[in-house]
Amino acid sequence: SIKGATIVDALDTLYIMEMFEEFDAATDWVEKNLDFNVNAEVSVFEVNIRFVGGLLSAYYLSGKEVYRRKAVELGEKLLPAFKTPTGIPWALLNLKSGVGRNWPWASGGSSILAEYGTLHLEFMHLSKLSGNPEFAQKVMNIRKVLNRLDKPQGLYPNYLNPNSGQWGQ
């Protein structure tokens, strides 16, 4: 639903491979066409790793301000996913309305550890690059919640209910 995933996901590769003509064409496309104001439900995990991560890596490699600006803009669009009683984010989010939910098949609508557990790197960098501590606070809260919970047999289960804060099945 957000157009340009392949372009954004490939930015760092283009730059590292010194394909600067293609990188510049992609930069032009990002500046003119990458739009996050869509009335669509997206996977927070996928958008984070492909778009936020792609934009951040392109910014760090090239120093082009458009990438920092777009990454922060998208990060702000993802923040409503954390509006749960525990602060554990929803897996799915409508970027326009800010309404989130989880996959119905995931242990009664629980959040998936592998998905919310991978937001940390990008969100810490969003705070650093934007000066907004909220991004870092959201992912540090995930650690606080996980540290408070008992871990069955010393391991984190796959599913956590974002409303109750209880492990799923």
PDB file of N, CA and C in Angstrom, residues 28-101:
ATOM      1  N   ASP A  28      15.647  11.052  -6.342  1.00  0.00           N
ATOM      2  CA  ASP A  28      14.671  11.922  -6.992  1.00  0.00           C
ATOM      3  C   ASP A  28      13.263  11.348  -6.836  1.00  0.00           C
ATOM      4  N   TRP A  29      13.133  10.021  -7.030  1.00  0.00           N
ATOM      5  CA  TRP A  29      11.831   9.379  -6.880  1.00  0.00           C
ATOM      6  C   TRP A  29      11.321   9.523  -5.443  1.00  0.00           C
ATOM      7  N   VAL A  30      12.197   9.283  -4.471  1.00  0.00           N
ATOM      8  CA  VAL A  30      11.807   9.389  -3.062  1.00  0.00           C
ATOM      9  C   VAL A  30      11.323  10.802  -2.762  1.00  0.00           C
ATOM     10  N   GLU A  31      12.056  11.783  -3.217  1.00  0.00           N
ATOM     11  CA  GLU A  31      11.687  13.174  -2.956  1.00  0.00           C
ATOM     12  C   GLU A  31      10.329  13.530  -3.544  1.00  0.00           C
ATOM     13  N   LYS A  32      10.049  13.044  -4.733  1.00  0.00           N
ATOM     14  CA  LYS A  32       8.838  13.450  -5.453  1.00  0.00           C
ATOM     15  C   LYS A  32       7.640  12.538  -5.235  1.00  0.00           C
ATOM     16  N   ASN A  33       7.881  11.274  -4.916  1.00  0.00           N
ATOM     17  CA  ASN A  33       6.781  10.304  -4.955  1.00  0.00           C
ATOM     18  C   ASN A  33       6.528   9.505  -3.683  1.00  0.00           C
ATOM     19  N   LEU A  34       7.485   9.425  -2.777  1.00  0.00           N
ATOM     20  CA  LEU A  34       7.289   8.584  -1.595  1.00  0.00           C
ATOM     21  C   LEU A  34       6.310   9.262  -0.655  1.00  0.00           C
ATOM     22  N   ASP A  35       5.141   8.646  -0.505  1.00  0.00           N
ATOM     23  CA  ASP A  35       4.036   9.248   0.231  1.00  0.00           C
ATOM     24  C   ASP A  35       3.522   8.267   1.280  1.00  0.00           C
ATOM     25  N   PHE A  36       3.488   8.721   2.513  1.00  0.00           N
ATOM     26  CA  PHE A  36       3.012   7.886   3.613  1.00  0.00           C
ATOM     27  C   PHE A  36       1.583   8.233   4.028  1.00  0.00           C
ATOM     28  N   ASN A  37       0.968   9.180   3.370  1.00  0.00           N
ATOM     29  CA  ASN A  37      -0.395   9.593   3.710  1.00  0.00           C
ATOM     30  C   ASN A  37      -1.389   8.731   2.947  1.00  0.00           C
ATOM     31  N   VAL A  38      -1.402   7.471   3.305  1.00  0.00           N
ATOM     32  CA  VAL A  38      -2.285   6.511   2.649  1.00  0.00           C
ATOM     33  C   VAL A  38      -3.260   5.946   3.666  1.00  0.00           C
ATOM     34  N   ASN A  39      -4.485   5.734   3.208  1.00  0.00           N
ATOM     35  CA  ASN A  39      -5.501   5.127   4.054  1.00  0.00           C
ATOM     36  C   ASN A  39      -5.403   3.618   3.864  1.00  0.00           C
ATOM     37  N   ALA A  40      -4.405   3.033   4.506  1.00  0.00           N
ATOM     38  CA  ALA A  40      -4.126   1.620   4.315  1.00  0.00           C
ATOM     39  C   ALA A  40      -3.539   1.032   5.580  1.00  0.00           C
ATOM     40  N   GLU A  41      -3.854  -0.233   5.800  1.00  0.00           N
ATOM     41  CA  GLU A  41      -3.297  -0.960   6.928  1.00  0.00           C
ATOM     42  C   GLU A  41      -1.976  -1.589   6.483  1.00  0.00           C
ATOM     43  N   VAL A  42      -0.936  -1.357   7.288  1.00  0.00           N
ATOM     44  CA  VAL A  42       0.393  -1.871   6.951  1.00  0.00           C
ATOM     45  C   VAL A  42       0.933  -2.702   8.116  1.00  0.00           C
ATOM     46  N   SER A  43       1.893  -3.537   7.805  1.00  0.00           N
ATOM     47  CA  SER A  43       2.619  -4.276   8.824  1.00  0.00           C
ATOM     48  C   SER A  43       3.676  -3.340   9.411  1.00  0.00           C
ATOM     49  N   VAL A  44       3.593  -3.088  10.702  1.00  0.00           N
ATOM     50  CA  VAL A  44       4.553  -2.209  11.371  1.00  0.00           C
ATOM     51  C   VAL A  44       5.967  -2.762  11.197  1.00  0.00           C
ATOM     52  N   PHE A  45       6.122  -4.053  11.358  1.00  0.00           N
ATOM     53  CA  PHE A  45       7.418  -4.710  11.193  1.00  0.00           C
ATOM     54  C   PHE A  45       7.987  -4.491   9.794  1.00  0.00           C
ATOM     55  N   GLU A  46       7.201  -4.803   8.768  1.00  0.00           N
ATOM     56  CA  GLU A  46       7.684  -4.690   7.388  1.00  0.00           C
ATOM     57  C   GLU A  46       8.003  -3.242   7.026  1.00  0.00           C
ATOM     58  N   VAL A  47       7.148  -2.324   7.418  1.00  0.00           N
ATOM     59  CA  VAL A  47       7.391  -0.911   7.122  1.00  0.00           C
ATOM     60  C   VAL A  47       8.640  -0.427   7.853  1.00  0.00           C
ATOM     61  N   ASN A  48       8.832  -0.895   9.065  1.00  0.00           N
ATOM     62  CA  ASN A  48      10.024  -0.497   9.820  1.00  0.00           C
ATOM     63  C   ASN A  48      11.305  -1.005   9.156  1.00  0.00           C
ATOM     64  N   ILE A  49      11.370  -2.293   8.847  1.00  0.00           N
ATOM     65  CA  ILE A  49      12.630  -2.823   8.313  1.00  0.00           C
ATOM     66  C   ILE A  49      12.891  -2.363   6.886  1.00  0.00           C
ATOM     67  N   ARG A  50      11.865  -2.260   6.070  1.00  0.00           N
ATOM     68  CA  ARG A  50      12.079  -1.918   4.659  1.00  0.00           C
ATOM     69  C   ARG A  50      12.146  -0.424   4.409  1.00  0.00           C
ATOM     70  N   PHE A  51      11.201   0.306   4.972  1.00  0.00           N
ATOM     71  CA  PHE A  51      11.151   1.740   4.697  1.00  0.00           C
ATOM     72  C   PHE A  51      11.994   2.549   5.685  1.00  0.00           C
ATOM     73  N   VAL A  52      11.708   2.423   6.984  1.00  0.00           N
ATOM     74  CA  VAL A  52      12.475   3.216   7.958  1.00  0.00           C
ATOM     75  C   VAL A  52      13.947   2.817   7.888  1.00  0.00           C
ATOM     76  N   GLY A  53      14.225   1.522   7.917  1.00  0.00           N
ATOM     77  CA  GLY A  53      15.606   1.057   7.845  1.00  0.00           C
ATOM     78  C   GLY A  53      16.287   1.463   6.550  1.00  0.00           C
ATOM     79  N   GLY A  54      15.585   1.349   5.437  1.00  0.00           N
ATOM     80  CA  GLY A  54      16.147   1.743   4.149  1.00  0.00           C
ATOM     81  C   GLY A  54      16.453   3.226   4.073  1.00  0.00           C
ATOM     82  N   LEU A  55      15.540   4.034   4.592  1.00  0.00           N
ATOM     83  CA  LEU A  55      15.752   5.481   4.587  1.00  0.00           C
ATOM     84  C   LEU A  55      16.901   5.881   5.512  1.00  0.00           C
ATOM     85  N   LEU A  56      16.952   5.261   6.684  1.00  0.00           N
ATOM     86  CA  LEU A  56      18.036   5.585   7.615  1.00  0.00           C
ATOM     87  C   LEU A  56      19.397   5.195   7.055  1.00  0.00           C
ATOM     88  N   SER A  57      19.490   4.011   6.477  1.00  0.00           N
ATOM     89  CA  SER A  57      20.788   3.595   5.936  1.00  0.00           C
ATOM     90  C   SER A  57      21.191   4.500   4.776  1.00  0.00           C
ATOM     91  N   ALA A  58      20.237   4.890   3.937  1.00  0.00           N
ATOM     92  CA  ALA A  58      20.549   5.800   2.827  1.00  0.00           C
ATOM     93  C   ALA A  58      21.018   7.150   3.366  1.00  0.00           C
ATOM     94  N   TYR A  59      20.401   7.606   4.449  1.00  0.00           N
ATOM     95  CA  TYR A  59      20.833   8.875   5.046  1.00  0.00           C
ATOM     96  C   TYR A  59      22.255   8.765   5.595  1.00  0.00           C
ATOM     97  N   TYR A  60      22.525   7.707   6.350  1.00  0.00           N
ATOM     98  CA  TYR A  60      23.853   7.564   6.942  1.00  0.00           C
ATOM     99  C   TYR A  60      24.940   7.389   5.880  1.00  0.00           C
ATOM    100  N   LEU A  61      24.617   6.751   4.779  1.00  0.00           N
ATOM    101  CA  LEU A  61      25.606   6.565   3.718  1.00  0.00           C
ATOM    102  C   LEU A  61      25.833   7.836   2.899  1.00  0.00           C
ATOM    103  N   SER A  62      24.745   8.541   2.596  1.00  0.00           N
ATOM    104  CA  SER A  62      24.836   9.662   1.656  1.00  0.00           C
ATOM    105  C   SER A  62      24.807  11.036   2.306  1.00  0.00           C
ATOM    106  N   GLY A  63      24.214  11.129   3.500  1.00  0.00           N
ATOM    107  CA  GLY A  63      24.050  12.424   4.145  1.00  0.00           C
ATOM    108  C   GLY A  63      22.936  13.259   3.548  1.00  0.00           C
ATOM    109  N   LYS A  64      22.154  12.690   2.634  1.00  0.00           N
ATOM    110  CA  LYS A  64      21.075  13.443   1.985  1.00  0.00           C
ATOM    111  C   LYS A  64      19.911  13.636   2.959  1.00  0.00           C
ATOM    112  N   GLU A  65      19.579  14.880   3.192  1.00  0.00           N
ATOM    113  CA  GLU A  65      18.565  15.266   4.172  1.00  0.00           C
ATOM    114  C   GLU A  65      17.199  14.661   3.880  1.00  0.00           C
ATOM    115  N   VAL A  66      16.853  14.456   2.619  1.00  0.00           N
ATOM    116  CA  VAL A  66      15.548  13.905   2.281  1.00  0.00           C
ATOM    117  C   VAL A  66      15.320  12.562   2.974  1.00  0.00           C
ATOM    118  N   TYR A  67      16.364  11.781   3.113  1.00  0.00           N
ATOM    119  CA  TYR A  67      16.223  10.458   3.740  1.00  0.00           C
ATOM    120  C   TYR A  67      15.978  10.568   5.237  1.00  0.00           C
ATOM    121  N   ARG A  68      16.648  11.474   5.896  1.00  0.00           N
ATOM    122  CA  ARG A  68      16.412  11.690   7.328  1.00  0.00           C
ATOM    123  C   ARG A  68      14.980  12.194   7.543  1.00  0.00           C
ATOM    124  N   ARG A  69      14.587  13.150   6.747  1.00  0.00           N
ATOM    125  CA  ARG A  69      13.259  13.753   6.880  1.00  0.00           C
ATOM    126  C   ARG A  69      12.150  12.718   6.651  1.00  0.00           C
ATOM    127  N   LYS A  70      12.288  11.927   5.616  1.00  0.00           N
ATOM    128  CA  LYS A  70      11.273  10.908   5.305  1.00  0.00           C
ATOM    129  C   LYS A  70      11.236   9.811   6.377  1.00  0.00           C
ATOM    130  N   ALA A  71      12.394   9.419   6.894  1.00  0.00           N
ATOM    131  CA  ALA A  71      12.427   8.399   7.948  1.00  0.00           C
ATOM    132  C   ALA A  71      11.705   8.890   9.193  1.00  0.00           C
ATOM    133  N   VAL A  72      11.959  10.128   9.586  1.00  0.00           N
ATOM    134  CA  VAL A  72      11.302  10.686  10.771  1.00  0.00           C
ATOM    135  C   VAL A  72       9.805  10.825  10.528  1.00  0.00           C
ATOM    136  N   GLU A  73       9.431  11.283   9.348  1.00  0.00           N
ATOM    137  CA  GLU A  73       8.004  11.411   9.010  1.00  0.00           C
ATOM    138  C   GLU A  73       7.297  10.065   9.141  1.00  0.00           C
ATOM    139  N   LEU A  74       7.909   9.029   8.613  1.00  0.00           N
ATOM    140  CA  LEU A  74       7.301   7.697   8.692  1.00  0.00           C
ATOM    141  C   LEU A  74       7.304   7.182  10.128  1.00  0.00           C
ATOM    142  N   GLY A  75       8.379   7.410  10.856  1.00  0.00           N
ATOM    143  CA  GLY A  75       8.414   7.012  12.260  1.00  0.00           C
ATOM    144  C   GLY A  75       7.264   7.624  13.042  1.00  0.00           C
ATOM    145  N   GLU A  76       6.970   8.883  12.785  1.00  0.00           N
ATOM    146  CA  GLU A  76       5.848   9.546  13.462  1.00  0.00           C
ATOM    147  C   GLU A  76       4.521   8.888  13.104  1.00  0.00           C
ATOM    148  N   LYS A  77       4.396   8.424  11.852  1.00  0.00           N
ATOM    149  CA  LYS A  77       3.178   7.735  11.430  1.00  0.00           C
ATOM    150  C   LYS A  77       3.026   6.377  12.130  1.00  0.00           C
ATOM    151  N   LEU A  78       4.146   5.776  12.544  1.00  0.00           N
ATOM    152  CA  LEU A  78       4.109   4.462  13.201  1.00  0.00           C
ATOM    153  C   LEU A  78       3.861   4.551  14.709  1.00  0.00           C
ATOM    154  N   LEU A  79       4.058   5.705  15.310  1.00  0.00           N
ATOM    155  CA  LEU A  79       3.912   5.833  16.768  1.00  0.00           C
ATOM    156  C   LEU A  79       2.548   5.396  17.314  1.00  0.00           C
ATOM    157  N   PRO A  80       1.428   5.625  16.619  1.00  0.00           N
ATOM    158  CA  PRO A  80       0.148   5.159  17.166  1.00  0.00           C
ATOM    159  C   PRO A  80       0.069   3.645  17.385  1.00  0.00           C
ATOM    160  N   ALA A  81       0.940   2.877  16.749  1.00  0.00           N
ATOM    161  CA  ALA A  81       0.937   1.420  16.967  1.00  0.00           C
ATOM    162  C   ALA A  81       1.225   1.079  18.419  1.00  0.00           C
ATOM    163  N   PHE A  82       1.878   1.978  19.137  1.00  0.00           N
ATOM    164  CA  PHE A  82       2.253   1.733  20.531  1.00  0.00           C
ATOM    165  C   PHE A  82       1.151   2.120  21.518  1.00  0.00           C
ATOM    166  N   LYS A  83       0.020   2.596  21.033  1.00  0.00           N
ATOM    167  CA  LYS A  83      -1.075   3.010  21.920  1.00  0.00           C
ATOM    168  C   LYS A  83      -1.875   1.796  22.370  1.00  0.00           C
ATOM    169  N   THR A  84      -1.252   1.018  23.236  1.00  0.00           N
ATOM    170  CA  THR A  84      -1.884  -0.153  23.839  1.00  0.00           C
ATOM    171  C   THR A  84      -1.707  -0.024  25.348  1.00  0.00           C
ATOM    172  N   PRO A  85      -2.481  -0.752  26.144  1.00  0.00           N
ATOM    173  CA  PRO A  85      -2.311  -0.656  27.601  1.00  0.00           C
ATOM    174  C   PRO A  85      -0.898  -0.951  28.097  1.00  0.00           C
ATOM    175  N   THR A  86      -0.177  -1.819  27.401  1.00  0.00           N
ATOM    176  CA  THR A  86       1.184  -2.180  27.829  1.00  0.00           C
ATOM    177  C   THR A  86       2.263  -1.389  27.102  1.00  0.00           C
ATOM    178  N   GLY A  87       1.908  -0.786  25.978  1.00  0.00           N
ATOM    179  CA  GLY A  87       2.911  -0.145  25.140  1.00  0.00           C
ATOM    180  C   GLY A  87       3.560  -1.103  24.151  1.00  0.00           C
ATOM    181  N   ILE A  88       3.185  -2.377  24.219  1.00  0.00           N
ATOM    182  CA  ILE A  88       3.634  -3.344  23.217  1.00  0.00           C
ATOM    183  C   ILE A  88       2.841  -3.032  21.948  1.00  0.00           C
ATOM    184  N   PRO A  89       3.520  -2.777  20.831  1.00  0.00           N
ATOM    185  CA  PRO A  89       2.800  -2.288  19.650  1.00  0.00           C
ATOM    186  C   PRO A  89       1.961  -3.334  18.940  1.00  0.00           C
ATOM    187  N   TRP A  90       0.964  -2.801  18.236  1.00  0.00           N
ATOM    188  CA  TRP A  90       0.155  -3.619  17.341  1.00  0.00           C
ATOM    189  C   TRP A  90       1.016  -4.038  16.151  1.00  0.00           C
ATOM    190  N   ALA A  91       0.671  -5.153  15.545  1.00  0.00           N
ATOM    191  CA  ALA A  91       1.383  -5.633  14.355  1.00  0.00           C
ATOM    192  C   ALA A  91       0.942  -4.884  13.102  1.00  0.00           C
ATOM    193  N   LEU A  92      -0.308  -4.465  13.080  1.00  0.00           N
ATOM    194  CA  LEU A  92      -0.886  -3.811  11.911  1.00  0.00           C
ATOM    195  C   LEU A  92      -1.371  -2.428  12.291  1.00  0.00           C
ATOM    196  N   LEU A  93      -1.217  -1.468  11.387  1.00  0.00           N
ATOM    197  CA  LEU A  93      -1.602  -0.092  11.674  1.00  0.00           C
ATOM    198  C   LEU A  93      -2.119   0.568  10.409  1.00  0.00           C
ATOM    199  N   ASN A  94      -3.255   1.250  10.549  1.00  0.00           N
ATOM    200  CA  ASN A  94      -3.735   2.087   9.455  1.00  0.00           C
ATOM    201  C   ASN A  94      -3.007   3.413   9.564  1.00  0.00           C
ATOM    202  N   LEU A  95      -2.217   3.747   8.554  1.00  0.00           N
ATOM    203  CA  LEU A  95      -1.377   4.939   8.618  1.00  0.00           C
ATOM    204  C   LEU A  95      -2.178   6.239   8.663  1.00  0.00           C
ATOM    205  N   LYS A  96      -3.376   6.225   8.113  1.00  0.00           N
ATOM    206  CA  LYS A  96      -4.180   7.454   8.112  1.00  0.00           C
ATOM    207  C   LYS A  96      -4.938   7.623   9.423  1.00  0.00           C
ATOM    208  N   SER A  97      -5.606   6.581   9.863  1.00  0.00           N
ATOM    209  CA  SER A  97      -6.440   6.682  11.062  1.00  0.00           C
ATOM    210  C   SER A  97      -5.659   6.466  12.352  1.00  0.00           C
ATOM    211  N   GLY A  98      -4.531   5.762  12.273  1.00  0.00           N
ATOM    212  CA  GLY A  98      -3.767   5.435  13.466  1.00  0.00           C
ATOM    213  C   GLY A  98      -4.355   4.279  14.257  1.00  0.00           C
ATOM    214  N   VAL A  99      -5.321   3.574  13.685  1.00  0.00           N
ATOM    215  CA  VAL A  99      -5.953   2.439  14.359  1.00  0.00           C
ATOM    216  C   VAL A  99      -5.111   1.192  14.127  1.00  0.00           C
ATOM    217  N   GLY A 100      -4.814   0.498  15.219  1.00  0.00           N
ATOM    218  CA  GLY A 100      -3.999  -0.695  15.135  1.00  0.00           C
ATOM    219  C   GLY A 100      -4.746  -1.938  15.553  1.00  0.00           C
ATOM    220  N   ARG A 101      -4.190  -3.065  15.159  1.00  0.00           N
ATOM    221  CA  ARG A 101      -4.717  -4.381  15.564  1.00  0.00           C
ATOM    222  C   ARG A 101      -3.617  -5.396  15.345  1.00  0.00           C
TER     223      ARG A 101
END
